[in-house]
mmCIF file of C-alpha atoms in Angstrom:
data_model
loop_
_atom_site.group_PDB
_atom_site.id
_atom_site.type_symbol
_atom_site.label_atom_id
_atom_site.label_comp_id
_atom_site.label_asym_id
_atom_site.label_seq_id
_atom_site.Cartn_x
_atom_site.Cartn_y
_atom_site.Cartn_z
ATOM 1 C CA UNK A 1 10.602 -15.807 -2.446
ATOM 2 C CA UNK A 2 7.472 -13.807 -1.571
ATOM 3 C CA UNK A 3 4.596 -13.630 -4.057
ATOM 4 C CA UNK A 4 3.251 -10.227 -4.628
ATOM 5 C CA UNK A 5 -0.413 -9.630 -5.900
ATOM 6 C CA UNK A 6 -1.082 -7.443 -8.434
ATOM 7 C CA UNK A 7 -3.650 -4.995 -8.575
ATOM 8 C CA UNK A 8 -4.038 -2.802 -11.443
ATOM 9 C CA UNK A 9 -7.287 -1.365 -11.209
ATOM 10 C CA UNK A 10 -8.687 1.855 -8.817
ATOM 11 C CA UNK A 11 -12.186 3.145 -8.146
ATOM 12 C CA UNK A 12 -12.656 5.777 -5.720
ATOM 13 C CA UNK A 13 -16.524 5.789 -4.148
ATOM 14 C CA UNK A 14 -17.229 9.621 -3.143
ATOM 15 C CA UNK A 15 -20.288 8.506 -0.983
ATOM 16 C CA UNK A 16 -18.267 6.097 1.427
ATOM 17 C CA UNK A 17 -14.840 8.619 1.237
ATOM 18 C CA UNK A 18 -12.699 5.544 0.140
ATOM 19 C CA UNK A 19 -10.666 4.156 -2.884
ATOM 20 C CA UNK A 20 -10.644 0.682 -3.697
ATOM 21 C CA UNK A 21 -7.962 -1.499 -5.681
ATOM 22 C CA UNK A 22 -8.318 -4.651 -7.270
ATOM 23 C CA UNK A 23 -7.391 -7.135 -9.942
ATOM 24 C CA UNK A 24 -9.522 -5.734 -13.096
ATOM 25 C CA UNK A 25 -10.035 -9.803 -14.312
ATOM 26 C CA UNK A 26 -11.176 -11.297 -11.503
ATOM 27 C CA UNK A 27 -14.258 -12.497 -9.557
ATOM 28 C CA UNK A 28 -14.628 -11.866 -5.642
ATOM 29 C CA UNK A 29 -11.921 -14.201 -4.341
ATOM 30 C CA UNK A 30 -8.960 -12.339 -5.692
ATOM 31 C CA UNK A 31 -6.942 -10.042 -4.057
ATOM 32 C CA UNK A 32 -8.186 -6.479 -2.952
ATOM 33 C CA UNK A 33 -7.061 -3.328 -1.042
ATOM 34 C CA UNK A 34 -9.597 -1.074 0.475
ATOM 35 C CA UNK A 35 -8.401 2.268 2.024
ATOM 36 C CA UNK A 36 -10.126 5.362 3.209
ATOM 37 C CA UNK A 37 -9.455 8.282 5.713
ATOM 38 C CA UNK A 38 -10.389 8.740 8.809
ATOM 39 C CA UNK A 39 -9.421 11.697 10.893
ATOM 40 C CA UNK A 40 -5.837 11.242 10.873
ATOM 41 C CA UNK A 41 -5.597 7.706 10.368
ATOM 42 C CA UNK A 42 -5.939 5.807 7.599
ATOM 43 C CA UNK A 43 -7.384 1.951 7.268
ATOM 44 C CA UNK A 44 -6.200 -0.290 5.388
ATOM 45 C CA UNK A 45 -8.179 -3.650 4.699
ATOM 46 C CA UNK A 46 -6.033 -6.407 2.490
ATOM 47 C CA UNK A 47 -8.385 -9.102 1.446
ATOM 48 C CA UNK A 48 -7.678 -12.155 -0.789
ATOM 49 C CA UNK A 49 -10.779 -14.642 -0.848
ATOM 50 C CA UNK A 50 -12.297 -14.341 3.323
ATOM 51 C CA UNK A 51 -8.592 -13.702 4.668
ATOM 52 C CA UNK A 52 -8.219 -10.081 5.458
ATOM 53 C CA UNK A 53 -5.628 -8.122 7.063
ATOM 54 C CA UNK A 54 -6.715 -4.679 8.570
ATOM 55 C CA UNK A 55 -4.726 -1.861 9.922
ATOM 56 C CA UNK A 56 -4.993 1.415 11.266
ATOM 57 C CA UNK A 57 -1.766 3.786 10.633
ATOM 58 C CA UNK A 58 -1.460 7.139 11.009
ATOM 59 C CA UNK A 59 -1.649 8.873 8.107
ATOM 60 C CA UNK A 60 1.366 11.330 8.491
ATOM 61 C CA UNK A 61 3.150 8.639 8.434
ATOM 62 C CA UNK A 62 2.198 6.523 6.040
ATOM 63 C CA UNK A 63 2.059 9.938 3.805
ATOM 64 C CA UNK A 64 5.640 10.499 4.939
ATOM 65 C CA UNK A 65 6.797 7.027 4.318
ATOM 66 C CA UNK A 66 5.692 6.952 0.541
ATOM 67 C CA UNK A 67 6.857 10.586 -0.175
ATOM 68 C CA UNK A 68 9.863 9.307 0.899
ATOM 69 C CA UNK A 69 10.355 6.184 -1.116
ATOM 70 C CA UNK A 70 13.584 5.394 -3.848
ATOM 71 C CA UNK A 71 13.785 2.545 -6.061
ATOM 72 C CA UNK A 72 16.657 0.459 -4.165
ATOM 73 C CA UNK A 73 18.153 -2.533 -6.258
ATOM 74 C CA UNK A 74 17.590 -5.957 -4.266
ATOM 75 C CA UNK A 75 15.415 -4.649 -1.645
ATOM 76 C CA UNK A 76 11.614 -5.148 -2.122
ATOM 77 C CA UNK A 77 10.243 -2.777 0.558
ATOM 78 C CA UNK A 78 12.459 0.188 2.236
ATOM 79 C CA UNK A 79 10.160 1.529 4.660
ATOM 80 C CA UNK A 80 7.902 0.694 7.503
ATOM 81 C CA UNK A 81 4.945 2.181 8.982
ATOM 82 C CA UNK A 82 3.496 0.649 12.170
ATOM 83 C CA UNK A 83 4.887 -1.128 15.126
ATOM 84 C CA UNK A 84 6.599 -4.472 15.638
ATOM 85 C CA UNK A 85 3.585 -6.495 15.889
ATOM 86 C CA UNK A 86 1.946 -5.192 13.251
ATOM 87 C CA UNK A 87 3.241 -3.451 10.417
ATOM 88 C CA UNK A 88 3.125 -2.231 6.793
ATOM 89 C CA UNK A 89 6.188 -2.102 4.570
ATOM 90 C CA UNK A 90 6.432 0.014 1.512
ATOM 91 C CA UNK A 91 8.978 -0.429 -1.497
ATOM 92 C CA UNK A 92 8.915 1.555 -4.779
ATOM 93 C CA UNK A 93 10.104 -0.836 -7.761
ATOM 94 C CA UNK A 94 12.137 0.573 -11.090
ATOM 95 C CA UNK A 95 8.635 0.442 -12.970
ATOM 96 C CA UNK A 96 6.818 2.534 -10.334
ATOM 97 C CA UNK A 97 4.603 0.153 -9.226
ATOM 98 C CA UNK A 98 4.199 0.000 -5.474
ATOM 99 C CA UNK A 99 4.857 -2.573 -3.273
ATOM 100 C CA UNK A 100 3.152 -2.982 0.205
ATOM 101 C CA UNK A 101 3.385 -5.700 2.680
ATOM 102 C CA UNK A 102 0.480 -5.773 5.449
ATOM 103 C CA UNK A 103 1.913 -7.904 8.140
ATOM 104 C CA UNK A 104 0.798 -9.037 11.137
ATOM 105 C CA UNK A 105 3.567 -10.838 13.598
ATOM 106 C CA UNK A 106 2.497 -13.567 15.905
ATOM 107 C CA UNK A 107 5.727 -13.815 17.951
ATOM 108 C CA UNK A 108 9.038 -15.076 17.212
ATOM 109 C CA UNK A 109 7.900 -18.338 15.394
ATOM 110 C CA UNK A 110 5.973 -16.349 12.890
ATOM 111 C CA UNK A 111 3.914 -13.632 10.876
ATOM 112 C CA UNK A 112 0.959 -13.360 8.347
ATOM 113 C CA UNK A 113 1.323 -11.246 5.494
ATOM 114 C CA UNK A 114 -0.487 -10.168 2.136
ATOM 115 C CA UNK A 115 1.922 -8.907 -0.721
ATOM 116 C CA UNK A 116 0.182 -6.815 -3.297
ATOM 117 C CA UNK A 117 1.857 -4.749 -5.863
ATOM 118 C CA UNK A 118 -0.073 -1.739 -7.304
ATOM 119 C CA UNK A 119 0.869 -0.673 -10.655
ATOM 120 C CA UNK A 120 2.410 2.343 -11.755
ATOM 121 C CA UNK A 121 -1.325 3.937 -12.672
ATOM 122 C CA UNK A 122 -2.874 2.929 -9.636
ATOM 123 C CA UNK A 123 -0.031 3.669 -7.219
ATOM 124 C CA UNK A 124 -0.681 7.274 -9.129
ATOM 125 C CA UNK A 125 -4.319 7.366 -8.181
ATOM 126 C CA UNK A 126 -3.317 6.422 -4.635
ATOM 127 C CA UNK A 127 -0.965 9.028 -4.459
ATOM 128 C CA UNK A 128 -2.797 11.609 -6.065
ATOM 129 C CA UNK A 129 -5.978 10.287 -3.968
ATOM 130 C CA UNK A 130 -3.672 10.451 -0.737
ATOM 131 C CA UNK A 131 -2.151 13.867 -1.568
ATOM 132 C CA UNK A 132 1.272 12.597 -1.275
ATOM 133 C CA UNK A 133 2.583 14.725 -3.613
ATOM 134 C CA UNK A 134 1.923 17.764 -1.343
ATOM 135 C CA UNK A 135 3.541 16.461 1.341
ATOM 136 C CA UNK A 136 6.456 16.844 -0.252
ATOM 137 C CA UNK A 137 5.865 18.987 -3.269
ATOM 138 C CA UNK A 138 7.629 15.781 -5.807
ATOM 139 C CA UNK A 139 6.522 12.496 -7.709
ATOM 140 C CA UNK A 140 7.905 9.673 -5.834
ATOM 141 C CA UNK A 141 10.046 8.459 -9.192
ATOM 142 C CA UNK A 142 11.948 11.551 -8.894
ATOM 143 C CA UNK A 143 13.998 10.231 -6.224
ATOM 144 C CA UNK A 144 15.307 7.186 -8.059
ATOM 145 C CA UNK A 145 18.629 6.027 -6.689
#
């Protein structure tokens, strides 16, 4: 069973052009997810106490990926953006929270990944900080299945 970190908490820091989220009672060691834009990529940098996953997707993609998320019963994440090696999986669960899976694969005898789940307001703020909605012109709970 995979255990997914929750964040609930977003700042955005206009100086630096990047949104940060985070668990809102916690010290330094718990889990955090930096993002910010650059050109038309986006990084990503998962951290939980000095273990950190970073990645570099594209950011139509990832854009496309979350405007095109559903709420699918039994499946965690639905989409994928990235390559086989290294990857970041996206699910939307029935209480709108976000779930993303940063993975990096090693080969076939294994993979490192950090689970985080963003709650429904955050996942908002990411979205709206994003401008996912534009991408498609809808909220991504209007496509519940």
């Amino acid at each position: 069973m995979r255990n997914f970190q929750t964040l609930d908490e977003a700042k955005v820091d206009s100086a630096s052009e990047s949104m940060e989220m985070f668990l809102k009672a916690t010290d330094d060691d718990e889990p955090r997810l930096a993002i910010r834009r650059e050109g038309g990529y986006v990084t990503l940098s998962a951290s939980y106490g000095p273990l950190e996953i970073a990645m570099r997707p594209r950011y139509e993609e990832l854009v496309r990926a979350m405007a095109r998320l559903t709420v699918v019963d039994g499946l965690l994440t639905t989409r994928q953006v990235g390559t086989s090696h290294a990857y970041l999986a996206l699910g939307l669960h029935n209480d709108g929270s976000l779930l993303m899976r940063l993975t990096i694969v090693a080969d076939a005898t294994g993979h490192l990944s950090i689970n985080l789940r963003l709650v429904e307001s955050v996942r908002k703020q990411l979205y709206d900080w994003l401008n996912v909605a534009a991408y498609n012109g809808r909220d991504a709970r209007a496509t519940q299945v």
